[in-house]
GROMACS .gro file of C-alpha atoms in nm:
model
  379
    1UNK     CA    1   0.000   0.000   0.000
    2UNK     CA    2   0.107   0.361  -0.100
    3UNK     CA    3   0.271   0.583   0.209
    4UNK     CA    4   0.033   0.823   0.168
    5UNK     CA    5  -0.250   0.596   0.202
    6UNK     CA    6  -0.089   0.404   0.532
    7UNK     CA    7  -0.334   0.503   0.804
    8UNK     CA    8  -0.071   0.440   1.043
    9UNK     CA    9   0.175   0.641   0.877
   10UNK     CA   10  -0.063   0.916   0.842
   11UNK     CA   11  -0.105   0.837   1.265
   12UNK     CA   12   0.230   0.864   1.281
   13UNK     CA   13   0.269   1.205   1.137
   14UNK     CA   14  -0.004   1.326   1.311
   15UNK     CA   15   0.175   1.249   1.642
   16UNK     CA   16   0.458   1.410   1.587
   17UNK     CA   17   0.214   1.747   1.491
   18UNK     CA   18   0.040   1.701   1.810
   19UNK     CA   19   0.297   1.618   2.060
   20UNK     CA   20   0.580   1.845   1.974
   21UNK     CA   21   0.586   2.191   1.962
   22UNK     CA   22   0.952   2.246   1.849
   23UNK     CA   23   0.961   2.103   1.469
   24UNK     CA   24   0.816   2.131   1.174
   25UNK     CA   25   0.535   1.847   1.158
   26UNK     CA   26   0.661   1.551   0.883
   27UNK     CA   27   0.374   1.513   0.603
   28UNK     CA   28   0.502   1.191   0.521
   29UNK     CA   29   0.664   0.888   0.663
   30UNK     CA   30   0.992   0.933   0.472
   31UNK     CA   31   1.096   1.242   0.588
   32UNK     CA   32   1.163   1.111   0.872
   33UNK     CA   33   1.406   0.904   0.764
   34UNK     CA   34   1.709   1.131   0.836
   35UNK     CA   35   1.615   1.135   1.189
   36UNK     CA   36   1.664   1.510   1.234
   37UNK     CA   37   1.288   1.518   1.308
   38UNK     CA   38   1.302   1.250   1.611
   39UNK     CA   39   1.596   1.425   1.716
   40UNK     CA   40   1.403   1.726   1.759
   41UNK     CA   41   1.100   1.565   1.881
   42UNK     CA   42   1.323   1.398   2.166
   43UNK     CA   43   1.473   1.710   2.288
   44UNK     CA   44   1.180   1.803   2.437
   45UNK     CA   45   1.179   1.520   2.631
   46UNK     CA   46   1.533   1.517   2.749
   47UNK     CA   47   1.793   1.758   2.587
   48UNK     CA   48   2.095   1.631   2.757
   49UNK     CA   49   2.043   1.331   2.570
   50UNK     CA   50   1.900   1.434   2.261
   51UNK     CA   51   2.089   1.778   2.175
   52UNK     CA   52   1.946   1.845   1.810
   53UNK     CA   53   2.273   2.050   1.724
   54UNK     CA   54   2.491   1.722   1.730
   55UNK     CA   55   2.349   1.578   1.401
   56UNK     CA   56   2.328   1.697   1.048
   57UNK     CA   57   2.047   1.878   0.965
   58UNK     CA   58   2.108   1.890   0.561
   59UNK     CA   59   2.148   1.573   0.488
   60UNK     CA   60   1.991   1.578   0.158
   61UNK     CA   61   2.032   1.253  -0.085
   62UNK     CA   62   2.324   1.131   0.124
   63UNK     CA   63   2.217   0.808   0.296
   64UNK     CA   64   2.528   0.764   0.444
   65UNK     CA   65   2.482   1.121   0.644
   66UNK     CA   66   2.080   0.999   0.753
   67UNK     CA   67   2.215   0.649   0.855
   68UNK     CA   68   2.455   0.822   1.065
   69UNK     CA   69   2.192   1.021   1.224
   70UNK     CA   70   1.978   0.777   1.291
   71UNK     CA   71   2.216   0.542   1.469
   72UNK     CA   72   2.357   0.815   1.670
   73UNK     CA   73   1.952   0.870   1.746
   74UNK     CA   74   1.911   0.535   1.825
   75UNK     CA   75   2.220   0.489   2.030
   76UNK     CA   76   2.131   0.799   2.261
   77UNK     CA   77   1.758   0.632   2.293
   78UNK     CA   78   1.916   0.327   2.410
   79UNK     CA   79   2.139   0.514   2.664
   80UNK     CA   80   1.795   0.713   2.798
   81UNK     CA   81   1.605   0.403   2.800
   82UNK     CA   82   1.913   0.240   3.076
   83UNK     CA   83   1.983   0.619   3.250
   84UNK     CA   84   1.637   0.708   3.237
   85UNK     CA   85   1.368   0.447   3.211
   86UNK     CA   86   1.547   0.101   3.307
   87UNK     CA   87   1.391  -0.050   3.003
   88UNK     CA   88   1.539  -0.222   2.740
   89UNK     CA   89   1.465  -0.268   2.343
   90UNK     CA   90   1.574  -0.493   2.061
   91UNK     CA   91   1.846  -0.197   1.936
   92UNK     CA   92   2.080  -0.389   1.745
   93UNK     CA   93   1.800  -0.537   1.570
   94UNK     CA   94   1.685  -0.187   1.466
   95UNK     CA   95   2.086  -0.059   1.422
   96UNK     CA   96   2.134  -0.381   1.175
   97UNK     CA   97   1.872  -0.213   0.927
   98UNK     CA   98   1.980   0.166   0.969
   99UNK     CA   99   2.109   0.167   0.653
  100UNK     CA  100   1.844   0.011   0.488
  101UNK     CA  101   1.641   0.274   0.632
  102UNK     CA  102   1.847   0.541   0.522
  103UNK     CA  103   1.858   0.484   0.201
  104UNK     CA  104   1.519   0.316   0.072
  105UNK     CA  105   1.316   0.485   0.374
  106UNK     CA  106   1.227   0.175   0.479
  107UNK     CA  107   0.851   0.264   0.614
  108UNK     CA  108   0.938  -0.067   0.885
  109UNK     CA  109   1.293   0.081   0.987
  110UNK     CA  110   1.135   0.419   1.061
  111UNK     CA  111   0.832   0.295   1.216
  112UNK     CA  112   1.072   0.078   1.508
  113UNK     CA  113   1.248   0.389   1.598
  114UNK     CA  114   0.880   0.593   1.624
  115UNK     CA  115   0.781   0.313   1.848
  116UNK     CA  116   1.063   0.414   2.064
  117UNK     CA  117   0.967   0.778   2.020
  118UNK     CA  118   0.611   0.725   2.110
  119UNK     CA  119   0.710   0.498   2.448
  120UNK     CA  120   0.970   0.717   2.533
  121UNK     CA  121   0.710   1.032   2.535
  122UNK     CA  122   0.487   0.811   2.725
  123UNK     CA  123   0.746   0.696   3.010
  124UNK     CA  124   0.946   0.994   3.049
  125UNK     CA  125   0.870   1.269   3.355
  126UNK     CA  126   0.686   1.493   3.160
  127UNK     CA  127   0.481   1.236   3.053
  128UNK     CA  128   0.134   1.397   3.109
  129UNK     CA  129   0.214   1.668   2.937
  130UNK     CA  130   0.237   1.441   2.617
  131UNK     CA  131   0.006   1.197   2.692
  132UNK     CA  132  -0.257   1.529   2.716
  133UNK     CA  133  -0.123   1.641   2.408
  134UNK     CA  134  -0.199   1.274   2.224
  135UNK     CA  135  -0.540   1.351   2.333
  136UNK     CA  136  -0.553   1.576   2.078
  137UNK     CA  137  -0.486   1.352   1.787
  138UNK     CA  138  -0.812   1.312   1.560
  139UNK     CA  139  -1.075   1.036   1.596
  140UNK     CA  140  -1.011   0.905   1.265
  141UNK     CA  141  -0.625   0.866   1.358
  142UNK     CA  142  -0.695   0.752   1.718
  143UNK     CA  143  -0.745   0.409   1.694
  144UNK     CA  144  -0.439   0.336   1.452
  145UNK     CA  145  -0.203   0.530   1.681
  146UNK     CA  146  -0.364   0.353   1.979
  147UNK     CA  147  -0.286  -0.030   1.829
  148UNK     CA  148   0.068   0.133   1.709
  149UNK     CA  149   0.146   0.259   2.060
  150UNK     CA  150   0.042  -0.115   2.198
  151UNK     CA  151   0.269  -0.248   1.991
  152UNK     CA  152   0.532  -0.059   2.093
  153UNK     CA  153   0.528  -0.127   2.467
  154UNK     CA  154   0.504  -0.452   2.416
  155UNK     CA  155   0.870  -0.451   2.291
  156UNK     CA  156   1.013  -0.276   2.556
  157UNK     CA  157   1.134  -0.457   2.826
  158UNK     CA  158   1.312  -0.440   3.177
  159UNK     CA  159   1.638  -0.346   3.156
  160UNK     CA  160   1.743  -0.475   3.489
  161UNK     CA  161   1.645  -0.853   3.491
  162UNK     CA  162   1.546  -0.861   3.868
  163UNK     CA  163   1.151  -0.933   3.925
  164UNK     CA  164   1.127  -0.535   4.074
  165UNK     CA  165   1.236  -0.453   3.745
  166UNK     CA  166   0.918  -0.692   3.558
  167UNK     CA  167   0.696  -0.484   3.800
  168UNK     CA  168   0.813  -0.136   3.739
  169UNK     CA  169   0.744  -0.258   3.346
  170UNK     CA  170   0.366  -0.420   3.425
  171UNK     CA  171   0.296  -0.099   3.572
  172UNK     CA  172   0.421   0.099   3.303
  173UNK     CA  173   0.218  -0.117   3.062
  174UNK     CA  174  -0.078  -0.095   3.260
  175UNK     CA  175  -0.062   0.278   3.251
  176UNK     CA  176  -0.206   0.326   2.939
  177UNK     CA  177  -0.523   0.182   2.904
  178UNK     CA  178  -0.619   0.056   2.547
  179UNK     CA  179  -0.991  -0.121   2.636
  180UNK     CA  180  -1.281   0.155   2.686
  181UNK     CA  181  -1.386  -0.109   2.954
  182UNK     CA  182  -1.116  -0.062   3.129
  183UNK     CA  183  -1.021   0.251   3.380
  184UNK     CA  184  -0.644   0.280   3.530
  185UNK     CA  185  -0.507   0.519   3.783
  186UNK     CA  186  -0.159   0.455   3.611
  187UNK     CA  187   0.127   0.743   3.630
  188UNK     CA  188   0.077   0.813   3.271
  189UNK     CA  189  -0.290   0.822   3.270
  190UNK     CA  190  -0.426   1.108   3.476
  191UNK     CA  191  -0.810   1.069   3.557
  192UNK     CA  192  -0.755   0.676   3.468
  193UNK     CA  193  -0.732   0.732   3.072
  194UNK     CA  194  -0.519   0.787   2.790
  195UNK     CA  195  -0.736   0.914   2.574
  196UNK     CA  196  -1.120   1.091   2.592
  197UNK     CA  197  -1.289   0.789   2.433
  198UNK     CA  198  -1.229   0.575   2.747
  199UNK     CA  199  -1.443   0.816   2.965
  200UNK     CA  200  -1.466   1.108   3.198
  201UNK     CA  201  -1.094   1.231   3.273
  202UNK     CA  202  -1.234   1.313   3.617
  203UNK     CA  203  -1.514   1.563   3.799
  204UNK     CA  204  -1.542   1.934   3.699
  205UNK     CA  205  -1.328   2.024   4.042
  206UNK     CA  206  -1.077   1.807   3.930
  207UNK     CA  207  -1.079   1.856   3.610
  208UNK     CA  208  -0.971   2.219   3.651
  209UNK     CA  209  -0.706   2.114   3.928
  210UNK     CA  210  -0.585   1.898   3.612
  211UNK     CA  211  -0.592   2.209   3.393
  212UNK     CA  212  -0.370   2.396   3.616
  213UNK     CA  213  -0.133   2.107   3.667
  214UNK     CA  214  -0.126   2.030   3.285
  215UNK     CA  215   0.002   2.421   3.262
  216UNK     CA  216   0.238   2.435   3.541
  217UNK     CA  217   0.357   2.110   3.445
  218UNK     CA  218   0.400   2.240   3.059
  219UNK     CA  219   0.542   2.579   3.164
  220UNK     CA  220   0.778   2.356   3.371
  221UNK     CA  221   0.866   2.157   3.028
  222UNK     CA  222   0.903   2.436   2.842
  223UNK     CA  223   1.114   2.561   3.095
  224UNK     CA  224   1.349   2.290   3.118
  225UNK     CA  225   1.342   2.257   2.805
  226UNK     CA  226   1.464   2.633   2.753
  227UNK     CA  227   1.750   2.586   3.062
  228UNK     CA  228   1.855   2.264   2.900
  229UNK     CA  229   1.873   2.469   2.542
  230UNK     CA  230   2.044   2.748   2.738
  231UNK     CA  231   2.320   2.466   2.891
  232UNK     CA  232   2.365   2.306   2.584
  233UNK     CA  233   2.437   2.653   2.398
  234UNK     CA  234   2.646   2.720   2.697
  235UNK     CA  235   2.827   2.457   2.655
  236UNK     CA  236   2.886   2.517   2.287
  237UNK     CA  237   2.980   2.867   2.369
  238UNK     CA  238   3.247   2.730   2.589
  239UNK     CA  239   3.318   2.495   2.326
  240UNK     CA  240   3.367   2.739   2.098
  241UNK     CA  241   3.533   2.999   2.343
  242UNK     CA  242   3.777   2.748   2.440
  243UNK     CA  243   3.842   2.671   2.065
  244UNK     CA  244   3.898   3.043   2.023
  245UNK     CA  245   4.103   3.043   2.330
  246UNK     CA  246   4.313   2.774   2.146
  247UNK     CA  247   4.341   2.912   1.862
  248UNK     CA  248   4.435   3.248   1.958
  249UNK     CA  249   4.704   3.066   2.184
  250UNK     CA  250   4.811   2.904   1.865
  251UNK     CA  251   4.802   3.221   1.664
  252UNK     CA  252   5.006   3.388   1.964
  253UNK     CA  253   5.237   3.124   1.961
  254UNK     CA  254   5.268   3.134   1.580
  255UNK     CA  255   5.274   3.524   1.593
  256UNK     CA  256   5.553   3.504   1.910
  257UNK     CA  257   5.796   3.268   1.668
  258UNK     CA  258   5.731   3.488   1.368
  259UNK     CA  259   5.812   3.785   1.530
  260UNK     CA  260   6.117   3.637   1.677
  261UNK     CA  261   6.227   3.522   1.313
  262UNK     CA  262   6.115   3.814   1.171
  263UNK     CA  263   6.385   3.997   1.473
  264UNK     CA  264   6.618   3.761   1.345
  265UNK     CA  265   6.593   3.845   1.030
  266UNK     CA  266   6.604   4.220   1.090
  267UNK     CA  267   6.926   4.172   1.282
  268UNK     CA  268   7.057   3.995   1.008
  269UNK     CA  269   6.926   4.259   0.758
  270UNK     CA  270   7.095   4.528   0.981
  271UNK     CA  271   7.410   4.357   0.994
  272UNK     CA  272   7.379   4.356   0.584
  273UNK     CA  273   7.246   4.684   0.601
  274UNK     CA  274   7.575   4.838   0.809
  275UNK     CA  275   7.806   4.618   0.594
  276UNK     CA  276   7.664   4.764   0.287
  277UNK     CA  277   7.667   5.071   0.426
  278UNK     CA  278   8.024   5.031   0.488
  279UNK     CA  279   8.102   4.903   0.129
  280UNK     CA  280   7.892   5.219   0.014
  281UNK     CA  281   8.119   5.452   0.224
  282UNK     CA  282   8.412   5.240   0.062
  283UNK     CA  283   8.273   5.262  -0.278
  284UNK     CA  284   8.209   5.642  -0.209
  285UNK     CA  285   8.583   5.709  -0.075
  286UNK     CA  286   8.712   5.523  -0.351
  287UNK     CA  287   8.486   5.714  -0.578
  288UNK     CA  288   8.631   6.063  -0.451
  289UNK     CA  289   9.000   5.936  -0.518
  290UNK     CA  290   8.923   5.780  -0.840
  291UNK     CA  291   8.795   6.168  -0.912
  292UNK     CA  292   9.073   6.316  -0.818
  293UNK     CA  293   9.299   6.064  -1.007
  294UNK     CA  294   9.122   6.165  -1.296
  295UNK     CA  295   9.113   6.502  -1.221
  296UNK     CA  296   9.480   6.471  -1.224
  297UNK     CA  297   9.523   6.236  -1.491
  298UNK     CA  298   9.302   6.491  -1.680
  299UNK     CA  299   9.557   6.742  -1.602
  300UNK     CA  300   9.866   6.512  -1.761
  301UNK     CA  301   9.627   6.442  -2.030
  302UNK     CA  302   9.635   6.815  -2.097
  303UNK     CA  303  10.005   6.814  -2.033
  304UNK     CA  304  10.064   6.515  -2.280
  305UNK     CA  305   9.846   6.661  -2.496
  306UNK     CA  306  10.084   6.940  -2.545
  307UNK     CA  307  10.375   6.759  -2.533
  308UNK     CA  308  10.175   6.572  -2.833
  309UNK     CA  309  10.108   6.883  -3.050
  310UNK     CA  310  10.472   6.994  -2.930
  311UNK     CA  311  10.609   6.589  -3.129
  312UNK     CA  312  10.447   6.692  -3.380
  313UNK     CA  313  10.545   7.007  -3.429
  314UNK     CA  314  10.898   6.846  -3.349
  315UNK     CA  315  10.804   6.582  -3.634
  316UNK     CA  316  10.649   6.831  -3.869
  317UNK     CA  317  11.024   7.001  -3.893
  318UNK     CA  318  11.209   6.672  -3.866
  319UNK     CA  319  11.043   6.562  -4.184
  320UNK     CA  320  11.135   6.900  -4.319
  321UNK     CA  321  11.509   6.880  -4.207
  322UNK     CA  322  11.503   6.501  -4.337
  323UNK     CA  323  11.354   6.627  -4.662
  324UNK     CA  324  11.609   6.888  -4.686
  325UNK     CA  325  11.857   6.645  -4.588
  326UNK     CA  326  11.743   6.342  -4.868
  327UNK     CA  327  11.763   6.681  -5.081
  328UNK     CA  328  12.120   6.740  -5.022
  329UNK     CA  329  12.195   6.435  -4.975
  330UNK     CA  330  12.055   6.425  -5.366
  331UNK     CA  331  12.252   6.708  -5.427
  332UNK     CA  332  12.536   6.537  -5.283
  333UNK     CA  333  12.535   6.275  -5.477
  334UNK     CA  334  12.487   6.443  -5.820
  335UNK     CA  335  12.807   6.716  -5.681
  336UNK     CA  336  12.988   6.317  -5.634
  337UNK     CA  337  12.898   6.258  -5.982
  338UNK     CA  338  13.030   6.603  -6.120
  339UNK     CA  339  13.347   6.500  -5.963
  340UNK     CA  340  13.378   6.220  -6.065
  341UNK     CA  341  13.269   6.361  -6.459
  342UNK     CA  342  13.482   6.630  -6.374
  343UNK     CA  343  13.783   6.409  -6.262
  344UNK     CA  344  13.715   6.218  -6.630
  345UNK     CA  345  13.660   6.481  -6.818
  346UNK     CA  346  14.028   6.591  -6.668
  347UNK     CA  347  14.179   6.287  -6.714
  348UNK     CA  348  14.082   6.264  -7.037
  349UNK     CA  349  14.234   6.649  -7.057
  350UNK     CA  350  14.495   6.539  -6.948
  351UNK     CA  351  14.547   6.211  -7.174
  352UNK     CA  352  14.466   6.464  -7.440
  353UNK     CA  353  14.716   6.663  -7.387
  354UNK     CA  354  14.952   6.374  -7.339
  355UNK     CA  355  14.845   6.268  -7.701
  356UNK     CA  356  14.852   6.621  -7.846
  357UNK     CA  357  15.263   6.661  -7.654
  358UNK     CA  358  15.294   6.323  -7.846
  359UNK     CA  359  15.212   6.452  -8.229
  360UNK     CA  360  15.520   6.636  -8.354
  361UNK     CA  361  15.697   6.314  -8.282
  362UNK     CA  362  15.447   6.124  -8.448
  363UNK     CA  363  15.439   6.377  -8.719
  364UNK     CA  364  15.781   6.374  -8.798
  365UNK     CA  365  15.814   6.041  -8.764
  366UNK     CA  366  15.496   5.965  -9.003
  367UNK     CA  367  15.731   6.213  -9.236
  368UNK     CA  368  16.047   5.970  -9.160
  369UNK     CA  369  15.816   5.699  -9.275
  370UNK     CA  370  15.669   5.845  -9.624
  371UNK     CA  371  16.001   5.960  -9.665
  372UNK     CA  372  16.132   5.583  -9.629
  373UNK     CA  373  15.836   5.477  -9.806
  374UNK     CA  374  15.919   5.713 -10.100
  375UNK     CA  375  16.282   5.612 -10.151
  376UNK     CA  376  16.175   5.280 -10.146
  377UNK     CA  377  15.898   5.320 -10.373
  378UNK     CA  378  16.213   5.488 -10.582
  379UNK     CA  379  16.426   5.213 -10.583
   0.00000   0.00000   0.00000
C-alpha cells in the first residue's frame, strides 16, 4: 500500500504534529528518515540526551549522512532508556537495518524507531504533558495510533532482569489503558485514561485542578526545556570559546615565533644593512680618489696633450730637415757625380794633352816613314 495511504503512517505524522511543539510536523513517513525530526521531537523530552545541534540537519540525498543520524539517534535512545527508564529494546536489531532505512526509507525501519519515540514520550517525567497532548490527535487517527502505541510497549522490556524490574514494566504497561472497559489510575494516565474515548478524565473540580497542573507542568517543560537549550548553547559557547582560546594561543604562539624570526631576520638585515653601508662609504671614498685621479690624470692628459702637438710640431720640422737632408743628400750625390765627370773629363784632358805633346813626334816620324816609303817606292 502507498505511504500516503498508510493510516498508520498518516497516525504517525499526526503524532509528531500534536505532541511536539519544536519542529516542523513531517507530512510523510519518509521524511523522517534522516532522523533530524526525532531528534528534535526527543529534545523536548530530554535535551541532555538528545541535543538536536549534534546531528546533520542537511542531509539531503546522502544516505550515508541519515544512517549516521539515525544510529547516533538510536544509540542515545538506548542510553535514555538504561539512565532514564530502566527499560530495554531490541536496538541492534533496529541498528542492523539503519542503513536500509536510510537509504530506501524503509517505512518498517522508521516505524521501530517511532515506536521508541512514542514509548519514550509516554514513560518519560513529563509524561502527562504528552500523553494530554496525544489527546488531541483526531478520531479518525486515534485508533491506529492507539494499536501502534500497543505495539510498541510490548517490545520494551526491563532493563534490569530482577523481578522489581518486571513490575516497574507491568505498571508501566498498565498505565495506558487501550480497552474503553477498562479505567487505570496509572502514572501516565491522569483521571484513569489515555485518551477521551475511554471516559470522563475526572469531575469538573478536578478537572480544573488537572488544567492547572497540565500548565504548570508544561510551563515547567518548556522551561526545562529552555534551561537545557540554554546549557547546551552554553556549553557550545564554551566549546567554541575554548576553541577560540586555542586558537588564539596558537596564533600567539605562531605570531611570538614569527616575530622572533622576523627579529632575526632584521638583525641579520641590519648587519647587511651596516656592511653595505660600509662598502657604500668604501665605494664612495674610492669614488672621490678615483675623481681626483682623474682630475689629475686629466691634467697630464692636458700636459701630454701638449707635449703631443709639441712631437708633432717636433716631427712636422724633422720631416722638413730630413727632406732637406734626402735633398742634399741628392745634391750630394749628383756634386759626387760632377766630380767624378769632372775628374774624367780631366783625365781625359789630361790624356789629351799627353796625345797632343805626343804629335810632332808622331808627325815627324809619319814624315820619316813616307820619306822611307818614298825612296823605297824609288828604288
Amino acid at each position: 500500500m502507498a505511504e500516503e495511504d498508510d493510516v498508520t503512517s498518516i497516525a504517525v505524522c499526526e503524532f509528531f504534529a500534536k505532541c511536539f511543539l519544536s519542529l516542523d510536523p513531517p507530512e510523510s513517513l519518509s521524511e523522517l528518515s534522516d532522523g533530524v525530526v526525532m531528534f528534535q521531537a526527543l529534545s523536548e523530552i530530554s535535551m541532555d540526551h538528545f541535543d538536536p545541534t549534534s546531528i546533520t540537519h542537511e542531509a539531503g540525498d546522502n544516505w550515508a549522512l541519515k544512517a549516521a543520524n539515525l544510529r547516533k539517534l538510536v544509540r542515545n535512545l538506548q542510553d535514555y532508556y538504561h539512565d532514564e527508564l530502566n527499560k530495554d529494546a531490541d536496538f541492534e536489531s533496529i541498528l542492523s537495518n539503519v542503513n536500509d532505512t536510510a537509504k530506501d526509507s524503509d517505512p518498517d525501519g522508521i516505524l521501530a524507531i517511532v515506536e521508541l519515540v512514542a514509548v519514550a514520550a509516554i514513560s518519560c517525567e513529563d509524561r502527562e504533558v504528552f500523553v494530554n497532548r496525544m489527546r488531541e490527535i483526531s478520531e479518525e487517527n486515534l485508533g491506529e495510533f492507539q494499536m501502534f502505541l500497543k505495539g510498541g510497549m510490548e517490545a520494551i522490556s526491563s532493563f534490569d532482569d530482577d523481578d522489581a524490574g518486571e513490575g516497574e514494566e507491568d505498571e508501566d504497561a498498565d498505565s495506558v489503558v487501550f480497552d474503553g472497559d477498562e479505567n487505570h489510575d496509572g502514572p501516565s494516565s491522569p483521571g484513569g485514561v489515555l485518551f477521551p474515548s475511554h471516559g470522563d478524565m475526572s469531575a469538573d473540580g478536578n478537572s480544573e485542578l488537572l488544567r492547572e497542573r497540565e500548565e504548570l507542568r508544561k510551563e515547567l517543560s518548556d522551561a526545562r526545556r529552555e534551561l537545557a537549550q540554554i546549557k547546551s548553547q552554553v556549553k557550545l559557547n564554551e566549546e567554541d570559546n575554548k576553541k577560540e582560546k586555542d586558537k588564539l594561543r596558537a596564533l600567539n604562539e605562531d605570531i611570538q615565533e614569527r616575530l622572533t624570526k622576523r627579529e632575526e631576520e632584521l638583525h641579520i638585515v641590519e648587519q647587511d644593512l651596516s656592511k653595505q653601508k660600509r662598502s657604500l662609504e668604501e665605494v664612495h671614498n674610492e669614488v672621490n680618489d678615483l675623481k681626483e685621479k682623474s682630475a689629475s690624470l686629466a691634467d697630464e692628459l692636458d700636459v701630454e696633450k701638449g707635449k703631443v702637438l709639441q712631437l708633432r710640431k717636433t716631427e712636422a720640422m724633422v720631416e722638413a730637415y730630413r727632406k732637406k737632408v734626402e735633398s742634399l743628400e741628392s745634391a750630394n750625390q749628383q756634386m759626387d757625380g760632377l766630380e767624378n765627370q769632372t775628374q774624367n773629363y780631366a783625365d781625359q784632358i789630361m790624356k789629351l794633352e799627353r796625345e797632343n805633346a805626343s804629335i810632332p813626334a808622331l808627325e815627324k816620324t809619319l814624315e820619316e816613314s813616307q820619306t822611307l816609303a818614298k825612296k823605297a817606292r824609288s828604288a
